[in-house]
Amino acid sequence: MSDRPLVLIPGRIHSRVRARLAETFELLEVADASATEATPEQLSRVRGATVSGRFPASLIDRLPKLEVIGSFGVGYDGVDVKAAAAHGIVVTNTPDVLNDEVADTTIALLLNTLRQFFFAERYLREGRWEKEGAFPLSPLSLKGRKVGIHGLGRIGMEIASRLAPFKVEIAYHTRRPRTDVPYAYHDSLVGLAAAVDIMISIVPSTPQTNGAINAAVLEALGSNGVLINVGRGSTVDEPALIAALQKGTIAAAGLDVFADEPRVPQALIDLPNLSLLPHVASASVPTRDAMADLVVDNLIAWFQTGKPLTPVPETPHKPA
Ligand code: NAP
Ligand code: 8YV
């Protein structure tokens, strides 16, 4: 038996996480959070874990020596942080290293949704430009728009700074107003939606954000309105969004995230006024490498110094 701490990896993880962990730790890899293939003896020795996805209380309960869970991603809604906190386990995430990539993707998704570049490129590739003439004009444009940002945290701030050169008006909704921005604050989401004609959502998945973008918010956004969601699929009432797009309650939407990934409702795929991405906002090699490094560096810092680099606010970080 090795004297290196045993680290559990339930499910798929970025290859760089596995390779770097293997330099310092003993690894226990299982197919998913049920960990059915691991013996109770193995689970009783697990001191650390990394995960990209679900880490439920039912798994935490079977790991009596677990000290730290390194979650891959800034959003950690897959990890039961309440159960972790109750057991004195630290959870870490990967903030900041992905801000630029996610903000860049958001702008690309916004422009693609408004100007239909994906459909235009497909038109060219199918030889239709030569046969049928110019691609139809896009009904929508970014020009003269008012953009509301739902969530003005690390990524929301980067999105706002990228939007400023586009000469759009910017407003936002969060639970608490920021004191360091010149943008108009709205204390309700429906109020923000009524004041703007593009809404970008970049909030975490929490009980409060669950279904927050509902029929009333979409109604308030209006018939020229555009919704961009790069936060979490759970924030949007998907049936209400489908109905709003079908009826023209709003004009268009761009989505990187969905309620039940990787399953995307056929009704969304069938709609023409949508740009859809398969949760790729941070998915470049350099950014995912930086996220992988932060996952591993958190575990190393925990076991070497007792101080994790980026613990989430819900879990304590007492010395190991
Ligand atoms: P962050 O710095 O914690 O910012 C979160 C923002 O959301 C804050 O402005 C916060 O303000 C606001 N917020 C939280 N709860 C709210 C509520 N109930 N109503 C209104 N506003 C609320 O997080 P971040 O690093 O920017 O990341 C945000 C989220 O984006 C992540 O949690 C993740 O789910 C998602 N994400 C997605 C991708 C992707 O690949 N598509 C990539 C990265 C991140 P208040 O606390 O004042 O409310
Ligand atoms: C990743 C994300 O796609 O950081 C997040 O919250 O949603 C993305 O960057 C995801 O974490 C990969 O598991």
Coordinates of C-alpha atoms and ligand atoms in Angstrom, one line a residue:
M1 CA 0.0 0.0 0.0
S2 CA 1.4 3.4 -1.0
D3 CA 1.8 6.2 1.6
R4 CA 0.7 8.7 -1.0
P5 CA -2.9 10.1 -0.4
L6 CA -5.5 8.2 -2.3
V7 CA -7.5 10.4 -4.7
L8 CA -10.9 9.2 -6.1
I9 CA -11.9 10.1 -9.7
P10 CA -15.6 9.3 -10.2
G11 CA -16.3 9.5 -14.0
R12 CA -14.5 11.3 -16.8
I13 CA -11.9 14.0 -16.0
H14 CA -9.6 16.1 -18.2
S15 CA -6.6 14.0 -19.1
R16 CA -4.2 16.6 -17.7
V17 CA -5.9 16.4 -14.3
R18 CA -5.3 12.6 -14.3
A19 CA -1.7 12.8 -15.5
R20 CA -0.7 15.5 -13.0
L21 CA -2.4 13.8 -10.1
A22 CA -0.7 10.6 -10.9
E23 CA 2.7 12.3 -10.2
T24 CA 1.8 13.0 -6.6
F25 CA -1.1 10.8 -5.5
E26 CA -2.4 7.2 -5.7
L27 CA -5.5 7.2 -7.9
L28 CA -8.8 5.3 -7.6
E29 CA -10.7 5.6 -10.9
V30 CA -14.4 4.5 -11.0
A31 CA -17.0 4.9 -13.8
D32 CA -19.3 7.2 -12.0
A33 CA -20.5 8.5 -8.6
S34 CA -22.1 5.2 -7.7
A35 CA -18.5 3.9 -7.4
T36 CA -19.8 0.3 -7.4
E37 CA -16.5 -1.2 -8.6
A38 CA -14.6 0.1 -5.5
T39 CA -14.3 -2.0 -2.4
P40 CA -15.3 -0.5 1.0
E41 CA -11.6 -0.9 2.0
Q42 CA -10.5 1.3 -0.9
L43 CA -13.2 3.9 -0.2
S44 CA -12.2 4.0 3.4
R45 CA -8.7 5.2 2.4
V46 CA -9.8 7.9 0.0
R47 CA -8.5 11.4 1.2
G48 CA -9.0 13.5 -1.9
A49 CA -11.2 13.5 -5.0
T50 CA -11.6 15.4 -8.3
V51 CA -14.7 15.5 -10.3
S52 CA -16.2 17.0 -13.5
G53 CA -19.9 16.6 -12.9
R54 CA -21.8 14.9 -10.0
F55 CA -20.5 14.3 -6.5
P56 CA -23.6 13.5 -4.4
A57 CA -24.0 13.1 -0.7
S58 CA -24.5 9.4 -1.2
L59 CA -20.8 9.2 -2.3
I60 CA -19.5 11.6 0.4
D61 CA -21.2 9.4 3.0
R62 CA -19.1 6.4 1.9
L63 CA -15.8 8.3 2.2
P64 CA -15.0 8.6 5.9
K65 CA -11.5 10.0 5.4
L66 CA -12.3 12.4 2.6
E67 CA -10.8 15.9 3.1
V68 CA -11.0 17.7 -0.2
I69 CA -13.0 17.6 -3.5
G70 CA -11.5 19.5 -6.5
S71 CA -14.3 20.3 -8.8
F72 CA -13.4 21.0 -12.5
G73 CA -15.2 24.2 -13.5
V74 CA -16.2 27.4 -11.8
G75 CA -19.8 26.3 -11.4
Y76 CA -20.0 23.5 -8.8
D77 CA -23.7 22.7 -8.7
G78 CA -22.9 19.0 -9.3
V79 CA -21.2 18.8 -5.9
D80 CA -23.3 18.5 -2.8
V81 CA -21.5 21.3 -1.0
K82 CA -24.0 21.2 1.9
A83 CA -23.1 17.5 2.6
A84 CA -19.4 18.3 2.1
A85 CA -19.6 21.2 4.6
A86 CA -21.4 19.0 7.1
H87 CA -18.5 16.5 7.0
G88 CA -15.8 19.2 7.2
I89 CA -14.7 18.6 3.6
V90 CA -13.3 21.4 1.5
V91 CA -14.6 21.9 -2.0
T92 CA -12.6 23.8 -4.6
N93 CA -13.6 25.2 -8.0
T94 CA -11.7 26.9 -10.9
P95 CA -12.7 30.6 -10.9
D96 CA -11.1 33.4 -13.0
V97 CA -8.9 31.2 -15.3
L98 CA -11.8 30.8 -17.7
N99 CA -13.3 34.3 -17.5
D100 CA -11.9 35.6 -20.8
E101 CA -12.7 32.4 -22.8
V102 CA -16.3 32.3 -21.6
A103 CA -16.8 36.1 -22.2
D104 CA -15.4 35.8 -25.7
T105 CA -17.7 32.9 -26.4
T106 CA -20.7 34.8 -25.1
I107 CA -20.0 37.7 -27.6
A108 CA -19.6 35.2 -30.4
L109 CA -22.8 33.5 -29.5
L110 CA -24.6 36.8 -29.3
L111 CA -23.4 38.0 -32.7
N112 CA -24.1 34.6 -34.2
T113 CA -27.7 34.6 -32.8
L114 CA -28.4 38.1 -34.1
R115 CA -26.7 37.9 -37.5
Q116 CA -27.1 34.1 -38.2
F117 CA -23.5 33.6 -39.3
F118 CA -23.8 29.8 -38.7
F119 CA -26.6 29.6 -41.3
A120 CA -24.8 31.9 -43.7
E121 CA -21.7 29.8 -43.6
R122 CA -23.8 26.6 -44.2
Y123 CA -25.4 28.4 -47.1
L124 CA -22.0 29.1 -48.7
R125 CA -20.7 25.5 -48.0
E126 CA -23.8 24.0 -49.6
G127 CA -23.1 26.0 -52.8
R128 CA -26.3 28.0 -52.5
W129 CA -24.6 31.4 -52.8
E130 CA -23.6 30.6 -56.4
K131 CA -26.9 29.0 -57.3
E132 CA -29.4 31.1 -55.4
G133 CA -27.7 34.5 -54.9
A134 CA -27.1 36.4 -51.7
F135 CA -27.9 35.0 -48.3
P136 CA -31.0 36.7 -46.8
L137 CA -30.5 39.8 -44.7
S138 CA -30.6 39.1 -40.9
P139 CA -33.7 40.5 -39.4
L140 CA -31.8 41.3 -36.2
S141 CA -28.8 43.4 -35.4
L142 CA -26.7 44.5 -32.3
K143 CA -26.9 48.1 -33.4
G144 CA -28.7 50.4 -31.0
R145 CA -29.5 47.6 -28.5
K146 CA -29.9 47.7 -24.7
V147 CA -28.2 44.7 -23.1
G148 CA -29.1 43.4 -19.7
I149 CA -26.7 41.1 -17.8
H150 CA -28.2 38.6 -15.4
G151 CA -25.2 38.1 -13.0
L152 CA -22.4 40.6 -12.9
G153 CA -19.7 38.5 -11.3
R154 CA -16.3 37.5 -12.5
I155 CA -17.5 36.4 -16.0
G156 CA -20.4 38.9 -16.2
M157 CA -17.9 41.8 -15.7
E158 CA -15.7 40.5 -18.6
I159 CA -18.8 40.3 -20.8
A160 CA -19.8 43.8 -19.9
S161 CA -16.3 45.2 -20.7
R162 CA -16.4 43.4 -24.1
L163 CA -19.8 44.9 -24.8
A164 CA -18.8 48.5 -24.2
P165 CA -17.0 49.0 -27.5
F166 CA -20.1 47.8 -29.3
K167 CA -21.8 51.0 -28.2
V168 CA -24.7 49.3 -26.6
E169 CA -26.4 50.4 -23.3
I170 CA -25.6 48.1 -20.4
A171 CA -27.8 47.3 -17.4
Y172 CA -27.8 44.4 -14.9
H173 CA -29.6 42.4 -12.2
T174 CA -27.9 40.7 -9.2
R175 CA -29.2 40.3 -5.7
R176 CA -26.9 43.1 -4.4
P177 CA -26.0 46.1 -6.6
R178 CA -22.3 46.6 -7.3
T179 CA -20.7 49.9 -6.2
D180 CA -17.9 49.8 -8.8
V181 CA -19.8 49.9 -12.1
P182 CA -21.5 52.6 -14.1
Y183 CA -24.3 50.3 -15.4
A184 CA -28.0 50.7 -14.4
Y185 CA -29.0 48.3 -11.7
H186 CA -32.4 46.6 -11.6
D187 CA -33.5 44.9 -8.4
S188 CA -35.7 42.4 -10.2
L189 CA -35.1 40.2 -13.3
V190 CA -38.5 41.1 -14.8
G191 CA -37.6 44.8 -14.3
L192 CA -34.3 44.3 -16.1
A193 CA -36.1 42.4 -18.9
A194 CA -38.6 45.2 -19.4
A195 CA -35.7 47.8 -19.6
V196 CA -33.6 46.0 -22.2
D197 CA -34.0 44.0 -25.5
I198 CA -31.1 41.6 -25.1
M199 CA -30.6 39.6 -21.9
I200 CA -27.4 37.6 -21.2
S201 CA -27.6 35.2 -18.3
I202 CA -24.4 34.2 -16.4
V203 CA -25.5 33.1 -13.0
P204 CA -24.8 29.9 -11.0
S205 CA -27.4 27.2 -10.7
T206 CA -29.0 27.7 -7.2
P207 CA -32.5 27.1 -5.8
Q208 CA -33.1 30.9 -6.4
T209 CA -31.9 31.0 -10.0
N210 CA -33.8 27.7 -10.9
G211 CA -36.4 28.6 -13.6
A212 CA -35.8 32.4 -13.0
I213 CA -36.1 33.2 -16.7
N214 CA -39.7 32.3 -16.9
A215 CA -42.7 33.2 -19.2
A216 CA -43.1 36.6 -17.4
V217 CA -39.5 37.5 -17.9
L218 CA -39.6 36.5 -21.6
E219 CA -42.8 38.5 -22.1
A220 CA -41.1 41.5 -20.6
L221 CA -38.1 41.1 -22.9
G222 CA -40.5 41.6 -25.8
S223 CA -40.9 40.7 -29.4
N224 CA -37.6 42.2 -30.4
G225 CA -35.9 40.5 -27.5
V226 CA -33.0 38.1 -27.5
L227 CA -32.0 35.7 -24.7
I228 CA -28.4 34.5 -24.4
N229 CA -27.7 31.8 -21.8
V230 CA -24.1 30.8 -20.9
G231 CA -24.7 30.3 -17.2
R232 CA -26.7 27.1 -16.5
G233 CA -29.6 25.5 -18.3
S234 CA -31.6 25.2 -15.0
T235 CA -31.9 29.0 -15.0
V236 CA -34.3 29.0 -17.9
D237 CA -37.8 27.5 -17.9
E238 CA -37.1 25.6 -21.2
P239 CA -40.8 24.9 -22.1
A240 CA -41.6 28.6 -21.6
L241 CA -38.6 29.5 -23.8
I242 CA -39.7 27.1 -26.5
A243 CA -43.2 28.6 -26.4
A244 CA -41.9 32.2 -26.5
L245 CA -39.7 31.4 -29.5
Q246 CA -42.5 29.6 -31.4
K247 CA -45.1 32.4 -30.7
G248 CA -42.7 35.3 -31.3
T249 CA -42.9 36.5 -27.7
I250 CA -39.2 37.0 -28.1
A251 CA -37.2 37.2 -31.4
A252 CA -34.3 34.8 -30.9
A253 CA -32.1 33.0 -28.4
G254 CA -28.5 31.7 -28.2
L255 CA -27.9 28.9 -25.8
D256 CA -24.6 27.2 -24.6
V257 CA -26.3 25.4 -21.7
F258 CA -29.4 23.3 -21.3
A259 CA -31.6 21.8 -18.5
D260 CA -30.8 18.2 -19.2
E261 CA -27.4 18.1 -20.9
P262 CA -26.4 16.5 -23.2
R263 CA -30.1 16.0 -24.2
V264 CA -31.4 19.0 -26.1
P265 CA -35.2 19.2 -26.7
Q266 CA -36.0 18.5 -30.4
A267 CA -38.3 21.5 -30.3
L268 CA -35.2 23.8 -29.7
I269 CA -33.3 22.1 -32.5
D270 CA -36.2 22.5 -34.9
L271 CA -36.5 26.3 -34.3
P272 CA -34.9 28.6 -36.8
N273 CA -34.4 31.6 -34.5
L274 CA -31.8 29.9 -32.3
S275 CA -28.1 29.5 -32.1
L276 CA -27.2 26.3 -30.1
L277 CA -23.8 25.3 -28.7
P278 CA -22.9 22.1 -26.8
H279 CA -21.7 23.7 -23.6
V280 CA -18.4 24.9 -25.1
A281 CA -17.9 28.4 -23.6
S282 CA -14.6 27.4 -21.8
A283 CA -13.7 24.6 -24.2
S284 CA -10.4 25.6 -25.7
V285 CA -7.2 23.7 -25.0
P286 CA -5.4 26.5 -23.2
T287 CA -8.4 27.4 -21.0
R288 CA -9.2 23.8 -20.1
D289 CA -5.5 23.2 -19.4
A290 CA -5.5 26.1 -17.0
M291 CA -8.7 24.8 -15.3
A292 CA -7.0 21.3 -15.0
D293 CA -3.9 22.8 -13.4
L294 CA -6.0 24.7 -10.9
V295 CA -7.9 21.5 -9.9
V296 CA -4.6 19.7 -9.3
D297 CA -2.8 22.7 -7.7
N298 CA -5.7 22.9 -5.2
L299 CA -5.2 19.3 -4.1
I300 CA -1.5 19.6 -3.9
A301 CA -1.8 22.9 -1.9
W302 CA -4.3 21.2 0.5
F303 CA -2.1 18.1 1.2
Q304 CA 1.2 20.1 1.4
T305 CA 0.1 23.3 3.2
G306 CA -3.5 22.7 4.5
K307 CA -4.6 25.8 2.5
P308 CA -6.6 25.3 -0.7
L309 CA -6.1 27.9 -3.4
T310 CA -9.7 28.5 -4.4
P311 CA -12.2 27.0 -1.9
V312 CA -15.9 27.7 -2.5
P313 CA -17.6 29.9 0.0
E314 CA -19.9 27.2 1.4
T315 CA -17.1 24.9 2.7
P316 CA -14.7 25.6 5.5
H317 CA -10.9 25.4 5.0
K318 CA -9.4 24.3 8.2
P319 CA -5.8 23.1 8.2
A320 CA -5.5 19.5 7.1
Ligands
NAP1 P1 -19.5 34.7 -9.8 O1 -18.3 35.5 -9.9 O2 -19.9 34.0 -8.5 O3 -20.8 35.6 -10.3 C1 -22.1 35.2 -10.1 C2 -23.0 36.4 -10.3 O4 -24.4 35.9 -10.3 C3 -22.9 37.5 -9.3 O5 -22.9 38.7 -9.9 C4 -24.0 37.2 -8.4 O6 -24.4 38.4 -7.7 C5 -25.1 36.7 -9.4 N1 -26.2 36.0 -8.7 C6 -26.0 34.9 -8.0 N2 -27.3 34.4 -7.6 C7 -28.2 35.3 -8.1 C8 -29.6 35.4 -8.1 N3 -30.3 34.5 -7.4 N4 -30.1 36.4 -8.8 C9 -29.4 37.3 -9.5 N5 -28.1 37.2 -9.5 C10 -27.4 36.3 -8.9 O7 -19.5 33.5 -10.9 P2 -18.8 33.4 -12.3 O8 -17.4 33.0 -12.1 O9 -19.1 34.7 -13.0 O10 -19.6 32.2 -13.0 C11 -21.0 32.3 -13.1 C12 -21.6 31.0 -13.6 O11 -21.4 30.8 -14.9 C13 -21.0 29.7 -13.0 O12 -21.5 29.4 -11.7 C14 -21.4 28.7 -14.0 O13 -22.6 28.1 -13.6 C15 -21.5 29.4 -15.3 N6 -20.5 29.1 -16.2 C16 -20.8 28.5 -17.4 C17 -19.8 28.2 -18.3 C18 -20.1 27.5 -19.6 O14 -19.2 26.7 -20.1 N7 -21.2 27.8 -20.3 C19 -18.5 28.5 -18.0 C20 -18.2 29.1 -16.8 C21 -19.2 29.4 -16.0 P3 -25.2 38.5 -6.3 O15 -24.4 37.5 -5.4 O16 -25.1 39.9 -5.9 O17 -26.6 38.0 -6.6
8YV2 C1 -17.1 23.5 -18.1 C2 -18.5 25.3 -16.8 O1 -17.7 23.2 -19.3 O2 -16.8 26.2 -15.4 C3 -18.0 25.9 -15.6 O3 -18.9 26.1 -14.7 O4 -19.6 25.1 -17.0 C4 -17.5 24.9 -17.9 O5 -16.4 25.7 -17.8 C5 -17.5 22.5 -17.2 O6 -17.2 22.7 -15.9 C6 -16.9 21.2 -17.6 O7 -17.2 20.2 -16.7

